[in-house]
Structure formats: C-alpha cells, structure tokens
Short mmCIF file of C-alpha atoms in Angstrom, two decimals:
data_model
loop_
_atom_site.label_atom_id
_atom_site.label_comp_id
_atom_site.label_asym_id
_atom_site.label_seq_id
_atom_site.Cartn_x
_atom_site.Cartn_y
_atom_site.Cartn_z
CA MET A 13 -0.08 -0.30 -0.30
CA SER A 14 0.96 3.45 -1.22
CA TYR A 15 1.03 6.81 1.06
CA SER A 16 1.05 10.40 0.13
CA THR A 17 0.01 13.46 1.92
CA SER A 18 -2.59 15.99 0.17
CA GLY A 19 -1.80 19.53 1.92
CA ILE A 20 -1.23 21.15 4.62
CA ASP A 21 -3.28 20.87 7.14
CA HIS A 22 -1.99 23.54 9.74
CA PHE A 23 1.34 24.71 11.03
CA GLY A 24 2.03 25.75 14.04
CA LEU A 25 4.85 29.61 14.77
CA THR A 26 6.36 30.33 18.42
CA VAL A 27 5.92 33.53 19.10
CA LYS A 28 7.39 35.87 21.63
CA ASP A 29 3.97 38.40 21.75
CA LEU A 30 1.22 35.62 21.54
CA THR A 31 -0.93 38.90 21.99
CA ALA A 32 0.48 41.18 19.44
CA SER A 33 0.46 37.88 16.92
CA SER A 34 -3.22 36.92 17.11
CA ASN A 35 -4.41 41.07 16.98
CA PHE A 36 -2.24 41.05 13.20
CA PHE A 37 -3.62 37.95 11.71
CA ILE A 38 -7.12 37.90 13.68
CA ASN A 39 -7.42 42.10 12.76
CA CYS A 40 -4.85 42.62 10.11
CA LEU A 41 -5.11 39.80 7.92
CA GLY A 42 -8.29 38.69 8.74
CA PHE A 43 -8.41 34.93 10.26
CA GLU A 44 -10.81 33.52 11.92
CA LYS A 45 -9.94 32.75 15.75
CA VAL A 46 -11.04 29.25 15.55
CA GLY A 47 -9.79 28.34 19.04
CA GLU A 48 -7.14 28.18 22.34
CA ARG A 49 -5.45 27.02 24.90
CA PRO A 50 -4.77 29.32 27.50
CA GLU A 51 -2.59 26.01 29.74
CA TYR A 52 -0.06 25.87 27.01
CA PRO A 53 -0.58 29.16 26.08
CA ALA A 54 -1.92 29.05 22.22
CA VAL A 55 -4.43 30.90 19.66
CA PHE A 56 -5.72 29.23 16.41
CA VAL A 57 -6.34 31.00 13.46
CA ALA A 58 -7.40 30.54 10.15
CA ASP A 59 -8.34 31.57 7.35
CA SER A 60 -10.61 29.91 4.14
CA ALA A 61 -6.79 27.70 3.15
CA VAL A 62 -4.67 26.98 6.22
CA MET A 63 -5.14 26.64 10.62
CA ILE A 64 -2.50 28.58 12.22
CA THR A 65 -1.67 27.10 15.72
CA LEU A 66 0.30 30.45 17.62
CA TRP A 67 2.41 29.07 20.40
CA GLN A 68 3.64 31.79 22.49
CA ALA A 69 7.80 30.91 23.86
CA LYS A 70 8.98 31.18 27.22
CA ASP A 71 9.69 34.73 28.32
CA ASP A 72 13.94 33.50 29.16
CA ALA A 73 16.95 35.16 28.45
CA GLU A 74 17.74 31.77 26.12
CA THR A 75 14.93 32.76 23.85
CA LEU A 76 17.05 34.10 20.15
CA ASP A 77 14.75 35.20 16.98
CA PHE A 78 15.34 33.26 13.80
CA ASP A 79 18.22 33.49 11.35
CA ARG A 80 17.19 32.88 8.17
CA GLN A 81 20.75 31.87 7.26
CA HIS A 82 22.46 30.11 9.79
CA HIS A 83 19.35 28.37 11.67
CA VAL A 84 17.79 25.42 10.87
CA GLY A 85 13.88 25.83 10.67
CA LEU A 86 11.29 27.37 8.71
CA HIS A 87 12.21 30.24 6.20
CA HIS A 88 9.03 32.37 5.44
CA LEU A 89 5.37 31.71 5.34
CA ALA A 90 4.27 32.31 1.47
CA PHE A 91 0.92 33.28 1.77
CA ARG A 92 -0.88 33.86 -1.73
CA VAL A 93 -2.81 37.09 -2.75
CA GLN A 94 -5.37 37.14 -5.82
CA ASN A 95 -3.79 40.06 -7.99
CA HIS A 96 -1.36 42.57 -7.61
CA GLU A 97 -4.08 44.98 -7.66
CA GLN A 98 -4.97 43.15 -4.18
CA LEU A 99 -1.91 42.89 -3.02
CA ASP A 100 -0.56 47.06 -3.27
CA GLN A 101 -3.99 46.73 -1.03
CA LEU A 102 -2.93 44.41 1.28
CA PHE A 103 1.24 46.47 1.60
CA ALA A 104 -1.14 49.47 2.08
CA LYS A 105 -2.78 48.71 5.31
CA ILE A 106 0.52 46.27 6.11
CA LYS A 107 2.80 48.46 6.24
CA ASN A 108 0.92 51.05 8.79
CA TRP A 109 0.62 47.77 11.24
CA GLN A 110 2.19 47.98 14.81
CA ALA A 111 5.69 45.94 14.81
CA ILE A 112 5.51 45.22 11.94
CA LYS A 113 8.92 45.31 9.67
CA ILE A 114 9.13 45.54 6.05
CA GLU A 115 12.22 44.00 4.37
CA PHE A 116 10.69 45.16 1.49
CA ALA A 117 7.52 46.43 -0.30
CA PRO A 118 5.62 44.75 -3.13
CA GLU A 119 7.88 44.54 -6.58
CA ASN A 120 8.51 42.26 -9.11
CA LEU A 121 9.77 38.33 -8.45
CA GLY A 122 12.91 38.12 -10.37
CA THR A 123 11.63 38.42 -14.22
CA THR A 124 8.75 36.50 -13.69
CA GLU A 125 5.36 37.93 -13.85
CA ALA A 126 4.91 37.44 -10.35
CA ARG A 127 4.94 40.36 -7.93
CA HIS A 128 5.79 39.83 -3.86
CA PHE A 129 6.86 41.53 -0.94
CA MET A 130 8.49 40.11 2.63
CA ILE A 131 7.63 42.00 5.85
CA TYR A 132 8.07 39.90 9.90
CA GLU A 133 5.03 39.66 11.83
CA PRO A 134 5.34 41.65 15.44
CA SER A 135 7.29 38.06 17.03
CA GLY A 136 9.87 38.40 13.90
CA ASN A 137 8.43 35.24 12.11
CA ARG A 138 9.15 36.28 8.26
CA ILE A 139 5.93 36.48 5.93
CA GLU A 140 5.59 36.37 2.10
CA PHE A 141 3.22 37.80 -0.11
CA ILE A 142 2.32 36.74 -3.25
CA SER A 143 0.14 37.17 -6.45
CA ARG A 144 1.14 35.37 -9.69
CA ASN A 145 -2.10 37.03 -11.82
CA ALA A 146 -1.97 40.90 -12.83
#
C-alpha cells in the first residue's frame, strides 16, 4: 500500500508575543480565531485555506530570534494573494500596522510576472505575500 499527503492541514509558529501576533493575524489579515489553549498558551487562527497555531515562547534569556541564514527551520511562510491590485492594497494596510518590520515593498519576483513583498510579523516570523496574476 502506498501513502501520500494531500496538502497542509496546519502549521505552528512560536511567537514572542501571543497577543500581538494573534491580533495581527486576526485584525490585520482577517483570519478567524478558531480556538485557544490558555494552558500552553496557544491561539488557533484560520483563513479559508489554512489553520495556524500560534504558540507563546517562554519569556527567558534563552529565547533567540530566528536567523534564516544560520538556523535550520522555517525560512518563511508565503500567503497567496489573488491579484496585484489586492497585493498592493494589503501592503498599504500592513505597512502601518504596529510592530511590523518591512523587509521589502511589493516588487516583481525576478523576471516573472509575479509580485511579492516580505515582512516580519510582531513576533519576528518572516512572511511573504505573493500574487502570480495581474
């Protein structure tokens, strides 16, 4: 018997500030809060395509920011946006959101017609937003 996967069910992100990160996903990106586990603590958010578990990191001196060039782990998340106009509208909303670091504004992806931008959400996780359709 052969087995295969059929897409992503959910993924989990460790965050420094559960309140700020869940607020960003819910109030800026429009995700819905679909659950929580206060004893972890964790908040579960979802859009129409994927669920994300946001886990609170322990607040101690050992917490390190992820360095995509030196640490093994999730390099970034990439969310698809329907078209270039919506990508630009989303960037306009995100760029003024509290505690967001912009890596770069919307630009073409190499020599393709795709456009994208990268940010760091309030806890420092790197997120790409990409549109492949004009």
